[in-house]
CSV table of C-alpha atoms in Angstrom, one decimal:
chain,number,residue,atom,x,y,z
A,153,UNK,CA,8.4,-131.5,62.3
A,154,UNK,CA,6.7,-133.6,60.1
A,155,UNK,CA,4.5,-131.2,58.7
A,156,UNK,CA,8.1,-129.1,57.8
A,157,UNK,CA,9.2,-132.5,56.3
A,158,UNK,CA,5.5,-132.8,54.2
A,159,UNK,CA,5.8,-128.8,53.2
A,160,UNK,CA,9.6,-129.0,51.6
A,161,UNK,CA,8.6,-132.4,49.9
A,162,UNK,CA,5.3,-130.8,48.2
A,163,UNK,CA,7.5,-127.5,47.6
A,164,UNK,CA,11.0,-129.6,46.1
A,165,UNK,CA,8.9,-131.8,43.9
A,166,UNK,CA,6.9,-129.1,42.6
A,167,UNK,CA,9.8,-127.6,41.6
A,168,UNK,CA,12.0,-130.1,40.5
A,169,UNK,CA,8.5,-130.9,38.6
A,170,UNK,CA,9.1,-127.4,36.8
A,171,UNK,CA,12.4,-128.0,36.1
A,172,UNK,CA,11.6,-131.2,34.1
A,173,UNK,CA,8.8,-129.6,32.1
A,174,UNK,CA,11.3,-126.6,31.2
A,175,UNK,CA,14.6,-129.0,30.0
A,176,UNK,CA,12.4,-131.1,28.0
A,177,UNK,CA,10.2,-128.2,26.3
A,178,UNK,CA,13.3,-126.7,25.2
A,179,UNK,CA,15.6,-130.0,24.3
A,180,UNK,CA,11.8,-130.6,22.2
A,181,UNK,CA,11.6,-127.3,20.6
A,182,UNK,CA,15.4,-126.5,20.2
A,183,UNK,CA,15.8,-128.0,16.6
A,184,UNK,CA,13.0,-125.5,15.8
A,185,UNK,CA,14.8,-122.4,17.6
A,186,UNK,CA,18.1,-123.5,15.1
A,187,UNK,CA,15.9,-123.6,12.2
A,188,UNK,CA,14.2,-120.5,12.6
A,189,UNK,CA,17.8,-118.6,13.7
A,190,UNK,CA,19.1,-120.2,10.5
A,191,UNK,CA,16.1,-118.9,8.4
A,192,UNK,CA,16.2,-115.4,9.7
A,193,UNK,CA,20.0,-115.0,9.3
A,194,UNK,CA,19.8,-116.1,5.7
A,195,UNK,CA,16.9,-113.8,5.1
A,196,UNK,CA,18.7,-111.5,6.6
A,197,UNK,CA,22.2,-111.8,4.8
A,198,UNK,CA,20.5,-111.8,1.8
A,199,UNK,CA,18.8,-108.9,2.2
A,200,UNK,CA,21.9,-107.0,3.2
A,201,UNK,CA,24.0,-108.6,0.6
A,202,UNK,CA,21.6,-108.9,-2.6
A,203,UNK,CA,23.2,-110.4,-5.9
A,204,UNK,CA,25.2,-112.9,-3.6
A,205,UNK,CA,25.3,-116.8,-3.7
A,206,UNK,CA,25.6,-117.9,-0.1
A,207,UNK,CA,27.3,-121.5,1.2
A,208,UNK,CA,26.4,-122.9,4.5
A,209,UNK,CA,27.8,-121.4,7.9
A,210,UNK,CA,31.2,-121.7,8.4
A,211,UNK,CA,33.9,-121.1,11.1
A,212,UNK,CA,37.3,-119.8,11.3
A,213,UNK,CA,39.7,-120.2,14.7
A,214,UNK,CA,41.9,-117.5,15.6
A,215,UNK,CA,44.2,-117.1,18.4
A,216,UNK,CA,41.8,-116.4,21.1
A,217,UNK,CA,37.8,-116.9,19.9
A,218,UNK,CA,36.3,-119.1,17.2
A,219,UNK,CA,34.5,-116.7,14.4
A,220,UNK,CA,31.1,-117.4,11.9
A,221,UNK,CA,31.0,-117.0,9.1
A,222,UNK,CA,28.8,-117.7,5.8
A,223,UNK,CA,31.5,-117.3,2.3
A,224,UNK,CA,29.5,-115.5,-0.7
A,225,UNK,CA,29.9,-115.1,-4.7
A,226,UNK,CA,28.9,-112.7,-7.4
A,227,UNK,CA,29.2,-113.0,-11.0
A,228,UNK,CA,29.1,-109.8,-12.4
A,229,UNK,CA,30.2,-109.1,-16.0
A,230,UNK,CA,32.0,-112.3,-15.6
A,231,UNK,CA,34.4,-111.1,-12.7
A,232,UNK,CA,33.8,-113.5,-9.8
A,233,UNK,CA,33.5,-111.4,-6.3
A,234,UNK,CA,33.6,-113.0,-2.5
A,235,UNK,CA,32.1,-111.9,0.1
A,236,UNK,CA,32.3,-113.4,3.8
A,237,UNK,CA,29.7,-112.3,6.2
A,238,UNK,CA,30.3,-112.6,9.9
A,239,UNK,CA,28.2,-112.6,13.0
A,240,UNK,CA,28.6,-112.4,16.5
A,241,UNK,CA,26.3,-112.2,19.4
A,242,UNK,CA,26.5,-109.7,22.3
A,243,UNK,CA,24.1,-110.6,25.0
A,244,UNK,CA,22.0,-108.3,27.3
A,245,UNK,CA,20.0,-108.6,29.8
A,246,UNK,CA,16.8,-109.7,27.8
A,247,UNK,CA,17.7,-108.1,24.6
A,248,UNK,CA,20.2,-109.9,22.4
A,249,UNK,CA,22.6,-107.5,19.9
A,250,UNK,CA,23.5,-109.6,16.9
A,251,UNK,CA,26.2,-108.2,14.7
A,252,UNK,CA,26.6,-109.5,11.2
A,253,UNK,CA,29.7,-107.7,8.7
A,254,UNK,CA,30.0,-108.2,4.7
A,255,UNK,CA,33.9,-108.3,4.1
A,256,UNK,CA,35.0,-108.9,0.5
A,257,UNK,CA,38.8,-110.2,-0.8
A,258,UNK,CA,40.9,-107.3,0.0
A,259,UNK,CA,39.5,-106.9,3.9
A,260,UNK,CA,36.8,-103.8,3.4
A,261,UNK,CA,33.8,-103.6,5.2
A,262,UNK,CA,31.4,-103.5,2.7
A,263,UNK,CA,28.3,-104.0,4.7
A,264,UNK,CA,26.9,-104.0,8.8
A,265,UNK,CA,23.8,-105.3,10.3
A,266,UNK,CA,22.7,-104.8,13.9
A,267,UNK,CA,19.7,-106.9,14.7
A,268,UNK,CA,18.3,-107.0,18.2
A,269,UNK,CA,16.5,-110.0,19.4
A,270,UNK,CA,14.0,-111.1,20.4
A,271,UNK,CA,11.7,-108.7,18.5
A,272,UNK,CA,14.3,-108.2,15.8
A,273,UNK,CA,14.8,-104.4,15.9
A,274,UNK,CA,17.2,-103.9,13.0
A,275,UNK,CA,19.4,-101.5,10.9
A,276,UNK,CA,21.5,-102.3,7.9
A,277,UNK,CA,23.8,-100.4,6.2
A,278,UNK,CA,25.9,-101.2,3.0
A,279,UNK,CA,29.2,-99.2,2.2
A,280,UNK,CA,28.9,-97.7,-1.5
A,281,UNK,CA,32.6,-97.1,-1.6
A,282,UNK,CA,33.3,-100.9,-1.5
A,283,UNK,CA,30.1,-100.9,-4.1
A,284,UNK,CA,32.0,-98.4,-6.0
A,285,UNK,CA,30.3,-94.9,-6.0
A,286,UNK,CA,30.5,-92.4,-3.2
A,287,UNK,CA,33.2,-92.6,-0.9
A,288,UNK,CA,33.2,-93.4,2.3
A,289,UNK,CA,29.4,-93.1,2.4
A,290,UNK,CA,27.1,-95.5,4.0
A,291,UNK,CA,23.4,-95.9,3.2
A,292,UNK,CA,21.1,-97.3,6.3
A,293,UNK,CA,19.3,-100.6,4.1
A,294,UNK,CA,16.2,-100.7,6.7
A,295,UNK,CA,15.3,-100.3,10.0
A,296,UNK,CA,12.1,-101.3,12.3
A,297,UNK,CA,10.7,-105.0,12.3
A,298,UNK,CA,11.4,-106.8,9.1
A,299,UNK,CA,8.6,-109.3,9.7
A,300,UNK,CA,5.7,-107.2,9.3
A,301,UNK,CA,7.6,-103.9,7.8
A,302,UNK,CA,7.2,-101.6,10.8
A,303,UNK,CA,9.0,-98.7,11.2
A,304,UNK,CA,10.1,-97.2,14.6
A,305,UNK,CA,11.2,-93.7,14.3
A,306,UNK,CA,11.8,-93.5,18.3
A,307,UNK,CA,14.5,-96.6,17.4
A,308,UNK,CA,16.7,-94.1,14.7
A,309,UNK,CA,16.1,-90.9,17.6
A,310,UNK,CA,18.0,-92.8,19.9
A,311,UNK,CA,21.4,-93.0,17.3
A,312,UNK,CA,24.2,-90.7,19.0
A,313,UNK,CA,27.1,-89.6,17.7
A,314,UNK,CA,30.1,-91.4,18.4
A,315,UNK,CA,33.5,-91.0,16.4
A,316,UNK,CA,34.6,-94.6,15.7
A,317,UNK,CA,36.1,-94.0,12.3
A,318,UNK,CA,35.2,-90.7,10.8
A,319,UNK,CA,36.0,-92.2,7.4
A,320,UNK,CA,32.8,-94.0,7.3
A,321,UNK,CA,29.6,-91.9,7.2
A,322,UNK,CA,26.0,-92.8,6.7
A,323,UNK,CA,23.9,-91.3,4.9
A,324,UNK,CA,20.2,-91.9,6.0
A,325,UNK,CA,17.3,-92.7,3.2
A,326,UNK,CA,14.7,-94.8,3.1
A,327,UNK,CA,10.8,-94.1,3.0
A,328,UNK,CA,11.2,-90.9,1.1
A,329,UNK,CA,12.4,-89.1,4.5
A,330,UNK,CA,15.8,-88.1,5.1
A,331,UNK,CA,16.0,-87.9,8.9
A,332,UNK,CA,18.5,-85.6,10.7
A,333,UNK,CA,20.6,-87.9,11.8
A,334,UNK,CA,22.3,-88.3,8.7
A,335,UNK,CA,25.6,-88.3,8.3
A,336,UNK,CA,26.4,-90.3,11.6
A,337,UNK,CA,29.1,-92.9,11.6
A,338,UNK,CA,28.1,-96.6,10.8
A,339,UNK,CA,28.9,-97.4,14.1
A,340,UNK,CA,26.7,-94.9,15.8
A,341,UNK,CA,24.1,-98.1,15.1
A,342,UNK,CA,25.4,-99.4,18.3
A,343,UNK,CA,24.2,-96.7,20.2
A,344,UNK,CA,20.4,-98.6,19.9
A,345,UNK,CA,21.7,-101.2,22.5
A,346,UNK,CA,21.3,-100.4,25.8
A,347,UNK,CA,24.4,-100.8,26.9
A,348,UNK,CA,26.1,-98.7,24.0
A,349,UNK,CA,29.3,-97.9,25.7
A,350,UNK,CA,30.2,-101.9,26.3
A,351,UNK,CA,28.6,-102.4,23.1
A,352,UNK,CA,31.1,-100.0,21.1
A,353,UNK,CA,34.0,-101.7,22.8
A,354,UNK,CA,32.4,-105.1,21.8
A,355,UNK,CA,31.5,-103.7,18.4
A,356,UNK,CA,35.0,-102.6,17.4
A,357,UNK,CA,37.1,-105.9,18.9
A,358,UNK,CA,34.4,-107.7,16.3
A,359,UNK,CA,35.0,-105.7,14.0
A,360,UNK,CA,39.1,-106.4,14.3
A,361,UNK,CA,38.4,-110.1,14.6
A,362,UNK,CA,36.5,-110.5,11.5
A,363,UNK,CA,39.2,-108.3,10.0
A,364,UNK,CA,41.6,-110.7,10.8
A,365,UNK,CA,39.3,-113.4,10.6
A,366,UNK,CA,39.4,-112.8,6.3
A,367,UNK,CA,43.2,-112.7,6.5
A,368,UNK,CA,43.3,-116.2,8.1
A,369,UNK,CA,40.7,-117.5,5.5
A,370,UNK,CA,42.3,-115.8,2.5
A,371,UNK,CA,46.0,-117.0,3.4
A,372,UNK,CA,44.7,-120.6,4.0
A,373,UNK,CA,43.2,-120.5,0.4
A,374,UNK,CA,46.2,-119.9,-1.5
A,375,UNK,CA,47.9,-121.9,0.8
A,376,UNK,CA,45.6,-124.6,-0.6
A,377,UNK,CA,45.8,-123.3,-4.0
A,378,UNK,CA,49.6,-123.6,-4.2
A,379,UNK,CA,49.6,-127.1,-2.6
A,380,UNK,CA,47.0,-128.3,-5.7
A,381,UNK,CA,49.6,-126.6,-8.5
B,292,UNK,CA,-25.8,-122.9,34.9
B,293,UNK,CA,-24.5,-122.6,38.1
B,294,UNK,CA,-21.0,-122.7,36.4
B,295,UNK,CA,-21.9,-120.2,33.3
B,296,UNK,CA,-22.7,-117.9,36.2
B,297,UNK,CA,-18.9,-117.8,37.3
B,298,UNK,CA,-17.9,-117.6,33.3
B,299,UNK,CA,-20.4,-114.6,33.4
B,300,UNK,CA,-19.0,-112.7,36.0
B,301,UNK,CA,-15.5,-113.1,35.1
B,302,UNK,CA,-16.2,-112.0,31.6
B,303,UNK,CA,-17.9,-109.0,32.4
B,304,UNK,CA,-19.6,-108.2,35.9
B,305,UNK,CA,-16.1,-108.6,37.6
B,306,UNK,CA,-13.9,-108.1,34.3
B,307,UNK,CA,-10.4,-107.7,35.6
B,308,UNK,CA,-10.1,-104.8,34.2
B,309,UNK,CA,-12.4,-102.6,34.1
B,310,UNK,CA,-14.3,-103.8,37.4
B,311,UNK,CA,-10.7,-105.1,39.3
B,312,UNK,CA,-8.1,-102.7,37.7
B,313,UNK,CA,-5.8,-105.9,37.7
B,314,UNK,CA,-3.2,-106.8,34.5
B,315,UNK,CA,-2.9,-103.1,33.3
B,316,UNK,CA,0.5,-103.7,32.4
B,317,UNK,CA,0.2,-106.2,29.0
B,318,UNK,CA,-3.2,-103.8,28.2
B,319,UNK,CA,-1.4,-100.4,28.1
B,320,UNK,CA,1.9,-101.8,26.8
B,321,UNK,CA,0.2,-104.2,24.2
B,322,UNK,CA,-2.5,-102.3,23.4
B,323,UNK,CA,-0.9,-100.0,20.2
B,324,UNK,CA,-2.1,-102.5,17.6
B,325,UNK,CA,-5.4,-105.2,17.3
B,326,UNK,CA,-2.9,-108.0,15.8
B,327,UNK,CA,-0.8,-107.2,18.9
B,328,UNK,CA,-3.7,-107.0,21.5
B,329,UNK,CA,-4.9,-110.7,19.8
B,330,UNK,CA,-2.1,-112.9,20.3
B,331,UNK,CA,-1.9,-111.3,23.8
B,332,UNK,CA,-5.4,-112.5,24.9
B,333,UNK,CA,-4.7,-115.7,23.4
B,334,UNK,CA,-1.6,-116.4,24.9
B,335,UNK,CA,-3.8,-114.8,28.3
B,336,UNK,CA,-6.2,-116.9,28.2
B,337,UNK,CA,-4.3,-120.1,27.4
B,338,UNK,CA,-1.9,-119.7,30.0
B,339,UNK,CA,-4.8,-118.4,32.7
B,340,UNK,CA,-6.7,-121.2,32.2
B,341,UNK,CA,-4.2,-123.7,32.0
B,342,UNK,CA,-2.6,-122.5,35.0
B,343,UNK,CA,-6.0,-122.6,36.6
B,344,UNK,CA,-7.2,-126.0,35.8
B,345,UNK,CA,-3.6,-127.1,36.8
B,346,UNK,CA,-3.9,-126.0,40.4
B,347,UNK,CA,-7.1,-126.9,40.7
B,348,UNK,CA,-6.4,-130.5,40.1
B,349,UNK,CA,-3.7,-130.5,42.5
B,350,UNK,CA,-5.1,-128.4,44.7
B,351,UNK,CA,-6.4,-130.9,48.0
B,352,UNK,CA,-2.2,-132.2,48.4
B,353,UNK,CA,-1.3,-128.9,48.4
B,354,UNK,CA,-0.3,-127.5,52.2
B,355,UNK,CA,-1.8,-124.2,52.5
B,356,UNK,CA,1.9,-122.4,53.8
B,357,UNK,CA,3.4,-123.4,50.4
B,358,UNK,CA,1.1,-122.5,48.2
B,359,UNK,CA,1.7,-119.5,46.8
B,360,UNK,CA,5.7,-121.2,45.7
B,361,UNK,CA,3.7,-124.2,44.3
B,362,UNK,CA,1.3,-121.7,42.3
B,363,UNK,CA,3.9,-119.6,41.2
B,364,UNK,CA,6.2,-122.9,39.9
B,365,UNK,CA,2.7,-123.8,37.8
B,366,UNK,CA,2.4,-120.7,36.3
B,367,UNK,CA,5.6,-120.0,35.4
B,368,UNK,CA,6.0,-123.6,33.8
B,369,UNK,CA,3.1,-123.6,32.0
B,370,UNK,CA,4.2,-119.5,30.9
B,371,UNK,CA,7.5,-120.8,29.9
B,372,UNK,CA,6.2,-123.8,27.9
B,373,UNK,CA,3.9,-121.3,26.0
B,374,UNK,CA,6.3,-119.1,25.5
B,375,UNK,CA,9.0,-121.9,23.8
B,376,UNK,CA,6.2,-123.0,22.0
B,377,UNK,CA,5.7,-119.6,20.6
B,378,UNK,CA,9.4,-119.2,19.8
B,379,UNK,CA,9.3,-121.9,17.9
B,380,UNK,CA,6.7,-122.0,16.1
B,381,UNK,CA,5.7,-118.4,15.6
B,382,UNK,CA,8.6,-116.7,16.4
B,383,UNK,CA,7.0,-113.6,15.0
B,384,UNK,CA,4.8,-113.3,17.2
B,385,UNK,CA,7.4,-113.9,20.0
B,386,UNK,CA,9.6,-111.5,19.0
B,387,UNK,CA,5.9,-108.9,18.4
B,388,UNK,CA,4.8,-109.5,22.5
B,389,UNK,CA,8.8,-109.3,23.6
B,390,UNK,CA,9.7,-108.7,27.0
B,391,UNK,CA,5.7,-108.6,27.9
B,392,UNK,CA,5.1,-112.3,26.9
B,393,UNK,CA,7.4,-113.9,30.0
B,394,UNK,CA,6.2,-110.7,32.8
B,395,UNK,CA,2.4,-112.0,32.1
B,396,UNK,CA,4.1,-115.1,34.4
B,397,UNK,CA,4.2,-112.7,37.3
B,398,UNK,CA,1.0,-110.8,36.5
B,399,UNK,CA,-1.4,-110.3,39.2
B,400,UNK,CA,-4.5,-111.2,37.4
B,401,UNK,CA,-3.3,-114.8,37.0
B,402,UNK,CA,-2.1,-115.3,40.6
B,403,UNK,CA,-4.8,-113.7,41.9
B,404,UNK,CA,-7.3,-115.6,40.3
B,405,UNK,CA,-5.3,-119.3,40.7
B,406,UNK,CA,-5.1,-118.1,44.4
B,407,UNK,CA,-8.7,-117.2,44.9
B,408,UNK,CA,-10.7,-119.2,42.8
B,409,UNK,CA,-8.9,-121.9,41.3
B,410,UNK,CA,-7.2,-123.3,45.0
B,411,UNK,CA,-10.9,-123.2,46.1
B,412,UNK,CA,-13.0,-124.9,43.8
B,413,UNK,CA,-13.3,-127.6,41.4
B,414,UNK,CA,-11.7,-128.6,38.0
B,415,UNK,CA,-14.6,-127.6,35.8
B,416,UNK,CA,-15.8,-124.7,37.7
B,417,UNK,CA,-12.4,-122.7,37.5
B,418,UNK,CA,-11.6,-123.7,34.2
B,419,UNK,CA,-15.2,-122.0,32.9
B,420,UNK,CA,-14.3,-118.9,35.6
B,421,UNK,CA,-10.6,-118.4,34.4
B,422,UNK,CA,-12.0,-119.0,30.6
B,423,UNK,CA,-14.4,-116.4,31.4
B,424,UNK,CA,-12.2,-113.9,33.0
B,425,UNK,CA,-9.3,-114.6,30.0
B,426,UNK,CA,-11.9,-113.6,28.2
B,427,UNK,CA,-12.7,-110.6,29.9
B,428,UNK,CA,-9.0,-109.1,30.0
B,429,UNK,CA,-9.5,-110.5,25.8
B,430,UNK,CA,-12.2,-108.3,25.6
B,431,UNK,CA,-11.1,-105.1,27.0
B,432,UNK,CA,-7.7,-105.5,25.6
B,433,UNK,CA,-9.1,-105.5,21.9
B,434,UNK,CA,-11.6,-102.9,22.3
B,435,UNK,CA,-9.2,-100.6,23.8
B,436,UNK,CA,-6.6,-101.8,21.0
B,437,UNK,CA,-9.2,-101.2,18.4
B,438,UNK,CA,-9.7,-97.7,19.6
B,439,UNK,CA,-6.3,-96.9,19.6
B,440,UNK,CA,-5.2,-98.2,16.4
B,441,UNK,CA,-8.1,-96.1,14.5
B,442,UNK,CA,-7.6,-93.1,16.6
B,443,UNK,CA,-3.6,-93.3,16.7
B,444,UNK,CA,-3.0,-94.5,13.0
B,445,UNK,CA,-6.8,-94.4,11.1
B,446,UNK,CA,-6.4,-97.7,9.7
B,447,UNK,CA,-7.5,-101.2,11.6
B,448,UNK,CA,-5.4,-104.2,11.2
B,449,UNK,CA,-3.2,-102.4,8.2
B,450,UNK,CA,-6.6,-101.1,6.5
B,451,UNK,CA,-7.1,-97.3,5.7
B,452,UNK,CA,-10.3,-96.4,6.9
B,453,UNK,CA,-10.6,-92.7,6.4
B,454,UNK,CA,-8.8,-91.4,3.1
B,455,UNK,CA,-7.1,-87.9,4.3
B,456,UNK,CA,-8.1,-88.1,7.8
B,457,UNK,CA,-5.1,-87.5,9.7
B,458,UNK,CA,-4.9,-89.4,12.6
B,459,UNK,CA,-3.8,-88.4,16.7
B,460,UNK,CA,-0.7,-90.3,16.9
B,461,UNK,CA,-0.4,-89.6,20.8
B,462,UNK,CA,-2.9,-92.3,20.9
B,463,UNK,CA,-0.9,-95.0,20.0
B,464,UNK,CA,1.2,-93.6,22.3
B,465,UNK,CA,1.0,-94.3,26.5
B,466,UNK,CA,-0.6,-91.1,27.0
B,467,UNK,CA,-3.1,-92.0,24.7
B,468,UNK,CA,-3.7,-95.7,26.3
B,469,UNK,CA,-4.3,-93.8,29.7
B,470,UNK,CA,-7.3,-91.1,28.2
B,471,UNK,CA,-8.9,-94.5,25.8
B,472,UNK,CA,-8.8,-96.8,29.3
B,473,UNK,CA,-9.7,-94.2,31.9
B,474,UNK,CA,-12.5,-93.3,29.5
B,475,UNK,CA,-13.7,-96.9,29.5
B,476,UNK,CA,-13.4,-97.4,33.2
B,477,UNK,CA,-15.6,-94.4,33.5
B,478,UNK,CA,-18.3,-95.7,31.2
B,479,UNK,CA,-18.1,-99.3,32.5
B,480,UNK,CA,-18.4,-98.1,36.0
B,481,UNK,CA,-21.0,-95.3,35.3
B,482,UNK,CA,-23.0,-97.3,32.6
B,483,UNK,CA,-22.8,-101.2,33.6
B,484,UNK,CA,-22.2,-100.6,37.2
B,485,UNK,CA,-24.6,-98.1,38.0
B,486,UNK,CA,-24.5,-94.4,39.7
B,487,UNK,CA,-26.2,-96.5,42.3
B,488,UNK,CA,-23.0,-98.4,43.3
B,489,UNK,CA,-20.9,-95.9,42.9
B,490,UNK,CA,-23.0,-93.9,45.1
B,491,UNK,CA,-22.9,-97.1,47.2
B,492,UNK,CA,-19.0,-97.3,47.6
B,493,UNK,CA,-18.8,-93.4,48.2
B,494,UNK,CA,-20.7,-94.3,51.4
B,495,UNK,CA,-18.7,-97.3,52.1
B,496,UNK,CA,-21.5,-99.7,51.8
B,497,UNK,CA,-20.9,-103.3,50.1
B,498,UNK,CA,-21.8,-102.8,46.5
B,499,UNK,CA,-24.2,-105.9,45.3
């Protein structure tokens, strides 16, 4: 008995041991963790969203969820545009699907960005219809590993056709090649996730809420304009 | 000298690999680029050693039926710390090694060798036999990376070598990481072995 007693002391201290080590690691290196997420989704927005002055994150609360969000502004031929770009997370099992949306002033998507983490498998696309030239066209900004500028064709093989919203297409370039798969919907990006038929569901409601989330913004603006006048 | 001997034979007379066949997971999955195969030995050997000197220091308080737990709780501790610190502060790399960075916790090269060696012996003699056997898997890892990057993509760590050579992308590929290894276990075992030994274990006899 006391040698059972000895054994689960060595094995609970050990472990509880672990534990410590772990919790303190990670409260130690968690600034770091925000800095670099903070760093990469910058890099990342303005990559996506060139020509745009970004402000610090953001949040917007709407009936059920709280949404991000990072308010943008171009000057172009002296016309002042905003942009809001919006991310959300969808977690898998190791892989991570972050989803990050341009929408500008009168609620079109003008941009989407799927990054999977950790290893930061990406694919942009911008809407040139928002951009003004083709309609309802959608050109895929970059894929592979933006860190070292890898590409991954077996990552664009695995894009399926799935009929969100006909209306917006993508049109594939990039690299000189113009891959088969052209012509997909924007949301066909999902299909690189794992678990693409959650993912879509997920995808879409996002979608929705960032929708709405640019309503609620845009509303509480003038509502603050007209209170100033 | 007595200790270099142990750093000797984990290095290369009893190189996991090639002589033990053990961690061919992280070799053939890691293996498609030198930059790749690199941080991968590093963070091998760090975490091998570590692991190693850790449990040997603790070693005499440990009961022999809980063991293996308290060796695996090490390991994955000092893989989990490595792996934060990564994230942190080269999240590049991180993101580079993905899912194969926290398995190498439960690979069997690391166990095996904090079981066998390190629970048996000193402080300083298993840190110089892990060092030398990280260094082993190191080895093999970048040769075999090497090969496959020139052969699969003819460049070496982003370098052209061959202008107009076009190269066999299959070996970049896992097909490709199977016909580069089984090639080099054939030469280690035929060349640095011996056709003596292998003669040996064909009979069944101890090989020396």
């Amino acid at each position: 008995m006391k040698i059972f007693f000895k054994q689960s002391f060595i094995l609970i201290v050990s472990i509880a041991s672990a534990i410590v080590i772990v919790f303190y690691t990670e409260k130690f290196a968690q600034p770091r963790f925000v800095q670099n997420e903070t760093l990469k989704v910058k890099d990342i927005i303005a990559r996506v969203f060139p020509g745009y002055n970004f402000s610090d994150e953001a949040s917007v609360q709407l009936d059920t969820k709280k949404v991000r969000y990072w308010p943008g502004i171009t000057d172009t031929d002296g016309m002042q545009k905003k942009l809001f770009v919006f991310m959300s997370v969808i977690p898998g099992y190791y892989y991570n699907l972050k989803l990050i949306a341009g929408i500008d002033e009168e609620n079109r998507i003008t941009g989407i960005c799927l990054l999977i983490n950790p290893g930061d498998l990406s694919s942009c696309a911008d809407n040139r219809d928002a951009i003004g030239n083709t309609p309802d066209m959608w050109i895929v900004k970059e894929r592979g590993v933006p860190d070292r500028g890898l590409s991954d064709p077996e990552f664009l093989a695995q894009f399926k056709r799935i009929d969100y919203k006909k209306a917006i297409r993508i049109e594939i370039t990039g690299s000189g090649k113009r891959f088969p798969e052209g012509g997909t919907t924007a949301l066909n990006l999902i299909n690189t996730y794992r678990e693409n038929i959650s993912a879509v569901k997920i995808i879409a409601g996002d979608l929705k809420d960032f929708l709405n989330a640019v309503s609620v913004i845009m509303s509480t603006s003038q509502e603050n304009a007209m209170e100033v006048k | 000298m007595k200790h270099f001997s142990g750093f000797n034979r984990g290095l290369w007379l009893n190189n996991p690999v090639l002589a033990l066949n053990l961690g061919l997971c992280p070799v053939l999955a890691v293996s498609t680029s030198v930059y790749n195969a690199f941080w991968m030995s590093m963070v091998a050997v760090f975490v091998l050693t570590t692991s190693c000197i850790s449990v040997s220091i603790i070693r005499n308080i440990i009961p022999w039926n809980v063991r293996i737990p308290v060796f695996m709780a090490v390991i994955v501790t000092v893989m989990t710390v490595t792996e934060m610190a990564l994230n942190a502060y080269r999240p590049d790399i991180y993101g580079l090694l993905g899912i194969y960075l926290p398995i190498l916790a439960v690979n069997c090269l690391i166990l095996g060798k904090v079981e066998e060696h390190a629970s048996r012996n000193g402080v300083i003699a298993s840190g110089i036999d892990s060092l030398g056997t990280g260094l082993g898997f190191s080895l093999v890892l970048i040769i075999l990376a090497s090969l496959r990057e020139i052969s699969g993509t003819n460049s070496i760590l982003g370098h052209m070598l061959i202008e107009g050579f076009e190269p066999a992308s299959v070996m970049i590929m896992a097909p490709g990481g199977f016909i580069i290894l089984g090639l080099m276990l054939w030469l280690y075992n035929t060349l640095i072995r011996g056709l003596k030994n292998t003669d040996s274990r064909t009979r069944g006899e101890d090989i020396p």
